[in-house]
mmCIF file of C-alpha atoms in Angstrom:
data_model
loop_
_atom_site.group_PDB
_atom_site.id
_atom_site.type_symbol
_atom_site.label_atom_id
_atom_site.label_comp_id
_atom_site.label_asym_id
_atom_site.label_seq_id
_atom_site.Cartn_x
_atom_site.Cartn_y
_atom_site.Cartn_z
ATOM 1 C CA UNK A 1 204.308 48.222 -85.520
ATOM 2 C CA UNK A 2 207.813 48.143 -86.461
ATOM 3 C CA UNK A 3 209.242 49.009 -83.132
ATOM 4 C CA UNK A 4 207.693 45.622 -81.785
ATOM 5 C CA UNK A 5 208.304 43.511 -85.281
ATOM 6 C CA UNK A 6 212.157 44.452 -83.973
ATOM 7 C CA UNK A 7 211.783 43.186 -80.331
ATOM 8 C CA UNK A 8 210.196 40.456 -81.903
ATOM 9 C CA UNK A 9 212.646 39.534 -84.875
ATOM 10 C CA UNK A 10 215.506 39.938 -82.301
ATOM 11 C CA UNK A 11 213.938 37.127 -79.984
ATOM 12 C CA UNK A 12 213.610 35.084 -83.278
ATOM 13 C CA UNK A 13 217.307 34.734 -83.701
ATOM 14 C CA UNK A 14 218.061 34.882 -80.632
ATOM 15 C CA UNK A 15 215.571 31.138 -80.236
ATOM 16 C CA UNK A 16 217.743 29.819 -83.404
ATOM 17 C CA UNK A 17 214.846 30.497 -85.637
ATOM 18 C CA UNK A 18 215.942 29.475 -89.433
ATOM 19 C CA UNK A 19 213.865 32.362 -91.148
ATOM 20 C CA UNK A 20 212.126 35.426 -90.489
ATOM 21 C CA UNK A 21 209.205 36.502 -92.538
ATOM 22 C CA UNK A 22 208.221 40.696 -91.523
ATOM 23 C CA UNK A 23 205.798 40.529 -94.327
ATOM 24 C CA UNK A 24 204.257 41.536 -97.941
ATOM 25 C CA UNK A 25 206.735 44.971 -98.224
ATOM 26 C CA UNK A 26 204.465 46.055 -101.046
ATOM 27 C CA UNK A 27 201.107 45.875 -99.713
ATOM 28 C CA UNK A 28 201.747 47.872 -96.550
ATOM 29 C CA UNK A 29 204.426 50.976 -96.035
ATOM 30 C CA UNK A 30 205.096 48.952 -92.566
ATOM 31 C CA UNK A 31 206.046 45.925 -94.162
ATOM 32 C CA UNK A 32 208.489 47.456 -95.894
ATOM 33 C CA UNK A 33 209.687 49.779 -93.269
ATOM 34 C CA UNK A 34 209.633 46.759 -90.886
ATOM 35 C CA UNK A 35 211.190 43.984 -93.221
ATOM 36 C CA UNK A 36 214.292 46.575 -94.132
ATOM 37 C CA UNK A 37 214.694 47.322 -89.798
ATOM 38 C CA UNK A 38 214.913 43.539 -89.328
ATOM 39 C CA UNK A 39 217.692 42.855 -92.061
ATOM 40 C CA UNK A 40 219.683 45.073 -90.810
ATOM 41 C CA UNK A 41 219.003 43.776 -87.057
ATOM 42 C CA UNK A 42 218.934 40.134 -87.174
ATOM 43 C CA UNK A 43 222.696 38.014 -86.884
ATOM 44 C CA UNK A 44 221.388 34.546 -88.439
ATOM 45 C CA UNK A 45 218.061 33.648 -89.634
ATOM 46 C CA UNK A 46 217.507 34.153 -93.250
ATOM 47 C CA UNK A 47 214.646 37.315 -93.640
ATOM 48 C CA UNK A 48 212.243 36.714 -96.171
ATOM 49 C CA UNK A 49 209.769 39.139 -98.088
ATOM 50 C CA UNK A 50 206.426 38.104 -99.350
ATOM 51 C CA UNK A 51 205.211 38.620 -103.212
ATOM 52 C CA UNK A 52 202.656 38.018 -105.527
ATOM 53 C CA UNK A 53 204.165 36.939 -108.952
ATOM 54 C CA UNK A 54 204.330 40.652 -109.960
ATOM 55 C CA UNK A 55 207.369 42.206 -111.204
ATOM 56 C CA UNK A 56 206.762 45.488 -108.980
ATOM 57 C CA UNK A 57 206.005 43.085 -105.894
ATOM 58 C CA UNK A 58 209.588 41.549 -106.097
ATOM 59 C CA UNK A 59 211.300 44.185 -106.721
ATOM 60 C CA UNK A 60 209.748 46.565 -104.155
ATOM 61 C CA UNK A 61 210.497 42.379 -101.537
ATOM 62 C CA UNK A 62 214.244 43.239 -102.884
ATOM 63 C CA UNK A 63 214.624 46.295 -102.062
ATOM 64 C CA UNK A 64 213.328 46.047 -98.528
ATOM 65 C CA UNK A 65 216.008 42.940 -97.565
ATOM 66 C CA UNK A 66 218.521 44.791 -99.340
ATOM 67 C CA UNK A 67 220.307 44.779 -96.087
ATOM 68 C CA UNK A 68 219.903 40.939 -95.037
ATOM 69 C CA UNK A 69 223.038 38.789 -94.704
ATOM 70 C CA UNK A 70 220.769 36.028 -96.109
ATOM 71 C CA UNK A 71 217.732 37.592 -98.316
ATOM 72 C CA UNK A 72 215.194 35.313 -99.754
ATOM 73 C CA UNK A 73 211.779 36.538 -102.328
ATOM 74 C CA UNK A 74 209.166 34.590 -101.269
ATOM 75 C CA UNK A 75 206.812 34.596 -104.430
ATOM 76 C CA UNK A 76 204.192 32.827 -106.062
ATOM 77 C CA UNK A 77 200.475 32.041 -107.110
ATOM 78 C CA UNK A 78 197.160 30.289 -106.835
ATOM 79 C CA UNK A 79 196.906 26.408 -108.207
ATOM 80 C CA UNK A 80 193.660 25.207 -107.262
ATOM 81 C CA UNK A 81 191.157 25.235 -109.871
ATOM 82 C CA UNK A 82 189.235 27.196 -108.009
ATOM 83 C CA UNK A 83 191.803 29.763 -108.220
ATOM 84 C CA UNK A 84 192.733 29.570 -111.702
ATOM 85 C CA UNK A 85 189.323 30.117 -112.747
ATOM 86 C CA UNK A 86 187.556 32.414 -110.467
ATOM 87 C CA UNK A 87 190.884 34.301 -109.013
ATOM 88 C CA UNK A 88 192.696 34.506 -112.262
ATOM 89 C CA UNK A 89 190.497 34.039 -115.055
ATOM 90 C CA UNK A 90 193.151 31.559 -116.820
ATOM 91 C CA UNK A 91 194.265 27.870 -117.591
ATOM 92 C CA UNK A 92 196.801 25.749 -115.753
ATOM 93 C CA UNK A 93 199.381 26.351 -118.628
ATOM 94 C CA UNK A 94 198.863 30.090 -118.063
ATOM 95 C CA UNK A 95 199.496 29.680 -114.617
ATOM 96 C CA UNK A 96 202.955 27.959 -114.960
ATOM 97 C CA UNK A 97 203.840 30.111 -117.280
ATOM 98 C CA UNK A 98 203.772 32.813 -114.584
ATOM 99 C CA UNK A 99 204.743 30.772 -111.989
ATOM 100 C CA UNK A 100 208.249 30.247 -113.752
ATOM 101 C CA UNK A 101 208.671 34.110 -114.839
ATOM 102 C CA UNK A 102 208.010 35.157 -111.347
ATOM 103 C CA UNK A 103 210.696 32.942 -110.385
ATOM 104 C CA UNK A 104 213.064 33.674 -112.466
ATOM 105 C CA UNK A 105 212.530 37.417 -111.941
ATOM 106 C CA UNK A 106 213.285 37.138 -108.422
ATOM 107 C CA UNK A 107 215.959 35.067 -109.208
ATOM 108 C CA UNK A 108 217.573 37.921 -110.763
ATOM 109 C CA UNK A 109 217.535 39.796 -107.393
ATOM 110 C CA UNK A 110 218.266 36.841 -104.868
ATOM 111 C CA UNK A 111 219.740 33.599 -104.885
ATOM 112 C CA UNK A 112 217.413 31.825 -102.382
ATOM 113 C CA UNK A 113 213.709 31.983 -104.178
ATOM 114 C CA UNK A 114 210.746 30.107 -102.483
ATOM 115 C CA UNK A 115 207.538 29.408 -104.355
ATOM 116 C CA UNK A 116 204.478 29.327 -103.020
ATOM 117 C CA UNK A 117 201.173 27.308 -104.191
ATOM 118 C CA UNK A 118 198.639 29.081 -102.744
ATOM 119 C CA UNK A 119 195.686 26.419 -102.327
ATOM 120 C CA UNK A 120 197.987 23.603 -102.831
ATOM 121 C CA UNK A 121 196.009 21.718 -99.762
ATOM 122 C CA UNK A 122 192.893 21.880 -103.000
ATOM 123 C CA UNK A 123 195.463 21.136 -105.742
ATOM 124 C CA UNK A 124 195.234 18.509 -107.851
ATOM 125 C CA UNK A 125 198.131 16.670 -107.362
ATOM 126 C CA UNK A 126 199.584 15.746 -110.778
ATOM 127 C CA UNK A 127 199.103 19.419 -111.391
ATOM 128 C CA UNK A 128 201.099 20.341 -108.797
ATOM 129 C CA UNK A 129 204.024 18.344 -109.558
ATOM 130 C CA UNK A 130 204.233 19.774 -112.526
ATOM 131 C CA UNK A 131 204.355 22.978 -111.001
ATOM 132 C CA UNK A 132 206.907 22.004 -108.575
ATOM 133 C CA UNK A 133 209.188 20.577 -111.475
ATOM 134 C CA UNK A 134 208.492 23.750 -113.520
ATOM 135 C CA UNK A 135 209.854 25.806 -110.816
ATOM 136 C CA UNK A 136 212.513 24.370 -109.612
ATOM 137 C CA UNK A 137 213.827 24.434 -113.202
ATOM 138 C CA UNK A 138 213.636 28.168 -112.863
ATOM 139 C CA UNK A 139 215.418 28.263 -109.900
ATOM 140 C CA UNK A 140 213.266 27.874 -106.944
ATOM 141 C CA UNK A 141 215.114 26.778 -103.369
ATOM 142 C CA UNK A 142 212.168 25.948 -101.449
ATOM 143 C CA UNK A 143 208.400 24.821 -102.334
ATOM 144 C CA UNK A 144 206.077 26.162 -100.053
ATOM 145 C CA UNK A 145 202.662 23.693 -100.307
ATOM 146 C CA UNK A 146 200.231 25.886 -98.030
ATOM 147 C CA UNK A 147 196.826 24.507 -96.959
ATOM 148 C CA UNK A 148 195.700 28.224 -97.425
ATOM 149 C CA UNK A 149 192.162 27.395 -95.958
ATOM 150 C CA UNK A 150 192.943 24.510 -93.620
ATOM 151 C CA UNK A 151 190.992 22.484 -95.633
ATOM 152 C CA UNK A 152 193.390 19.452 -95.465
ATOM 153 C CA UNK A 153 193.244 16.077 -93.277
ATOM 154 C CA UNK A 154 196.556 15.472 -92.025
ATOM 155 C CA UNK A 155 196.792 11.842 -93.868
ATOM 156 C CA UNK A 156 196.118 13.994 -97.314
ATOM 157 C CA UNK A 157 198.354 16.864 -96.216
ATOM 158 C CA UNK A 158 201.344 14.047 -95.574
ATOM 159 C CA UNK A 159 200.282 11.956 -99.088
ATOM 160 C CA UNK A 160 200.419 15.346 -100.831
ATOM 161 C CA UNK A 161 204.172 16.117 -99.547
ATOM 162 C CA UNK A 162 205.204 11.951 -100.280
ATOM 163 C CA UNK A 163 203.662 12.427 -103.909
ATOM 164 C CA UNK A 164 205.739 15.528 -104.533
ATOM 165 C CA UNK A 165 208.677 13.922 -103.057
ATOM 166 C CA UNK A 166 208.277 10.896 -105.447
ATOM 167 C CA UNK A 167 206.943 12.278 -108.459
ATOM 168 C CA UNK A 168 209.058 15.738 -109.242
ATOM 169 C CA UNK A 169 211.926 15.933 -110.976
ATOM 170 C CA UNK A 170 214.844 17.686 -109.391
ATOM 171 C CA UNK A 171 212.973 17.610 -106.246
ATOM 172 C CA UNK A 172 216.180 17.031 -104.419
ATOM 173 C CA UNK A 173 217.344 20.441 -105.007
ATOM 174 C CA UNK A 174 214.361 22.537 -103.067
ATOM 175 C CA UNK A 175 212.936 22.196 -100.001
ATOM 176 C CA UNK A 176 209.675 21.567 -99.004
ATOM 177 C CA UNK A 177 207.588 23.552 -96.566
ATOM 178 C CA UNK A 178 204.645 23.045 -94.876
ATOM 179 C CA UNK A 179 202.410 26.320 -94.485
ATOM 180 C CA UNK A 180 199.154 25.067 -92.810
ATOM 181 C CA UNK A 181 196.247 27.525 -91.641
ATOM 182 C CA UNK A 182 194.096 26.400 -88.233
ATOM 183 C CA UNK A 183 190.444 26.851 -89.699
ATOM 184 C CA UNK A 184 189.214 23.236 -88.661
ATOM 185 C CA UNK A 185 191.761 23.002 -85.996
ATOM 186 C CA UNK A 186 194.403 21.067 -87.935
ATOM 187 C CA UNK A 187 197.652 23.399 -88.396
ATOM 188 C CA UNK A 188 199.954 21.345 -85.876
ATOM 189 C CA UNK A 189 198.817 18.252 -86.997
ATOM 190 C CA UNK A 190 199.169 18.510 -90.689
ATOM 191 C CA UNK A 191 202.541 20.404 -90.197
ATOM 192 C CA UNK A 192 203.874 17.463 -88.337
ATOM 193 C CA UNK A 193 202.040 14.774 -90.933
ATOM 194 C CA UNK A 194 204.035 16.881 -93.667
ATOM 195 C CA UNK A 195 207.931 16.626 -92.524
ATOM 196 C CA UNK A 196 207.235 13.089 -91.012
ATOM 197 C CA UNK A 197 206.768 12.732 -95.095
ATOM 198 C CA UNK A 198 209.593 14.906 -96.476
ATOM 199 C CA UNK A 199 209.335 18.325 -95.434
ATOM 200 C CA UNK A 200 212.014 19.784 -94.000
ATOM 201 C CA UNK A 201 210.468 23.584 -93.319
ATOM 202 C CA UNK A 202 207.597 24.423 -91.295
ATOM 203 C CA UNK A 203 206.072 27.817 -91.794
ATOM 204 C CA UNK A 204 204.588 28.847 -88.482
ATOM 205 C CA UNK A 205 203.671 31.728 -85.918
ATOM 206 C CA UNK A 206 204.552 32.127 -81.836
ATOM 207 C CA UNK A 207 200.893 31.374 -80.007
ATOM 208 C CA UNK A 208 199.553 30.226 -83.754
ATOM 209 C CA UNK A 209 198.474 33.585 -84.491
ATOM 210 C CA UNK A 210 197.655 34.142 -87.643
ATOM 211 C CA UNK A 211 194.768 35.422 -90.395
ATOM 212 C CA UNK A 212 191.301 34.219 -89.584
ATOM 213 C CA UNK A 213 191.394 31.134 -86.826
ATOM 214 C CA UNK A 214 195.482 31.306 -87.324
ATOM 215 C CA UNK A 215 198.203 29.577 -88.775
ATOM 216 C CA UNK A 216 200.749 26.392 -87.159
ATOM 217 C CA UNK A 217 201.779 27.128 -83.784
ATOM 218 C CA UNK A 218 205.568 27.404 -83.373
ATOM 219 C CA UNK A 219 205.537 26.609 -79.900
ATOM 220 C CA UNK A 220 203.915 22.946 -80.843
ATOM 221 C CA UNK A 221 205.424 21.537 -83.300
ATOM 222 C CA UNK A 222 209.168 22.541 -81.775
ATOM 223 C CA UNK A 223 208.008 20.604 -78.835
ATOM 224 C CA UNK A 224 205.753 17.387 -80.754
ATOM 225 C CA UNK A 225 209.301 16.815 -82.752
ATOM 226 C CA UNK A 226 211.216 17.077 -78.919
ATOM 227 C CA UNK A 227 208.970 14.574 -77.526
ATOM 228 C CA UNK A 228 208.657 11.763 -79.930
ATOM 229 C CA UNK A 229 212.665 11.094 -80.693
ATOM 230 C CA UNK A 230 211.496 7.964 -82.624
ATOM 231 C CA UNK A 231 210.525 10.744 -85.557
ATOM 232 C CA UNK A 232 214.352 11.215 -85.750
ATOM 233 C CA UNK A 233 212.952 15.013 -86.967
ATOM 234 C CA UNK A 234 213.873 18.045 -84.496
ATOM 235 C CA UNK A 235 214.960 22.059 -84.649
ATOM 236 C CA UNK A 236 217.495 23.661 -83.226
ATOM 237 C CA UNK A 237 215.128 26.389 -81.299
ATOM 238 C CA UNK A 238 215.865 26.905 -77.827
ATOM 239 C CA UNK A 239 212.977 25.550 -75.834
ATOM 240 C CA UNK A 240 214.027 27.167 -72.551
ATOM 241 C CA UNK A 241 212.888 30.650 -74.562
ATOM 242 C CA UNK A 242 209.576 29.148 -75.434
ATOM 243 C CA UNK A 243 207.460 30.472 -72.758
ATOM 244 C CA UNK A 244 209.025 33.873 -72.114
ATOM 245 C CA UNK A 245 208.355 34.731 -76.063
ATOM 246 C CA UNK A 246 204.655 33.679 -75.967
ATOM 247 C CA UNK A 247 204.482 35.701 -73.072
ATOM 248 C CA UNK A 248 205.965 38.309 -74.609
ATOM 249 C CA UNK A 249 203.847 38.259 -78.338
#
């Protein structure tokens, strides 16, 4: 509930956390109730509200962080073929289409606009890049590549981030983030795999939890990147915290 989201969110920052996500304000009255509590409440991390690329979604995501210091519309939509077809009923050209007005509709609202892929892990990648490129020409800050059903191998997860980093255009003025799902046990792994090849966000959960068998455990990855200095890759999160907020969740 929102009460703990806030006891939560406040930890967040208070661990150096770069960005808070209280959820998808238009699919649940708490997610918006929740999402508007923490902008208000939170001193540094950016807050971030999930959409669909639907008009009413980011507006309704806009309204809730209307309050941030540092708002950011997280929007975006399926690329897989699988998705195209069976989700959406419509072509890859279709799909970019709305992938760039949903991005430049939120743009509208917020300066900082991520994009998600959702199935990017089952992407083609050519396709993909052209998404990326398409995006970031409408304004996008931050490409979020999820493996929504932890399908990846972390070798394919890390050639996937290497080919977008080598193949889009204007790729040096987003981000990329790694959003990785735990279904065959491979969140952490594929996380790491992706900023050891040009990531530089990782989108992940205290204790891992997340939908179904859960998503990249915060906890791990701060302390794989603290271990292995030879990465040259690290966070600024406050490992002394660590334990007393998994504790605490």
């Amino acid at each position: 509930d929102t009460k703990q989201k806030l006891v939560i969110a406040e930890r967040l920052d208070q661990m150096g956390v770069d960005l808070i996500g209280p959820g998808f304000p238009i699919t649940r009255p708490g997610d918006f109730k929740s999402g508007n509590e923490i902008a208000k409440l939170v001193k540094n991390a950016t807050v971030c509200g999930l959409t669909r690329a639907v008009k009413k979604d980011i507006e309704v995501a806009a309204e809730a962080l209307k309050y941030a210091k540092r708002p950011r519309v997280h929007t975006g939509i399926g690329t897989s073929d699988s998705h195209i077809i069976h989700k959406f009923n419509s072509t890859r050209e279709g799909i970019i289409e709305r992938a760039v007005d949903a991005v430049k509709y939120a743009k509208s609202y917020v300066e900082d606009v991520e994009f998600y892929a959702e199935d990017a892990g089952r992407t083609d990648n050519e396709f993909l890049a052209r998404v990326c490129e398409a995006v970031i020409k409408a304004g996008a800050t931050v490409l979020n590549i999820p493996d929504t059903t932890g399908y990846c191998l972390p070798e394919e997860y890390g050639a996937k981030m290497k080919y977008l980093k080598e193949n889009v255009k204007g790729i040096h003025k987003a981000i990329l983030s790694c959003h990785c799902h735990n279904d065959l046990g491979l969140a952490t792994a594929n996380s790491i795999s992706g900023v050891i090849n040009g990531a530089r966000q990782i989108e992940c959960t205290i204790n891992g939890i997340g939908e179904r068998a859960g998503n990249t455990s915060l906890e791990e990855v701060v302390m794989i990147l603290r271990q292995h200095p030879y990465l040259n890759l690290d966070t600024n999160i406050n490992s002394k915290l660590l334990y007393s907020t998994s504790l605490m969740v």
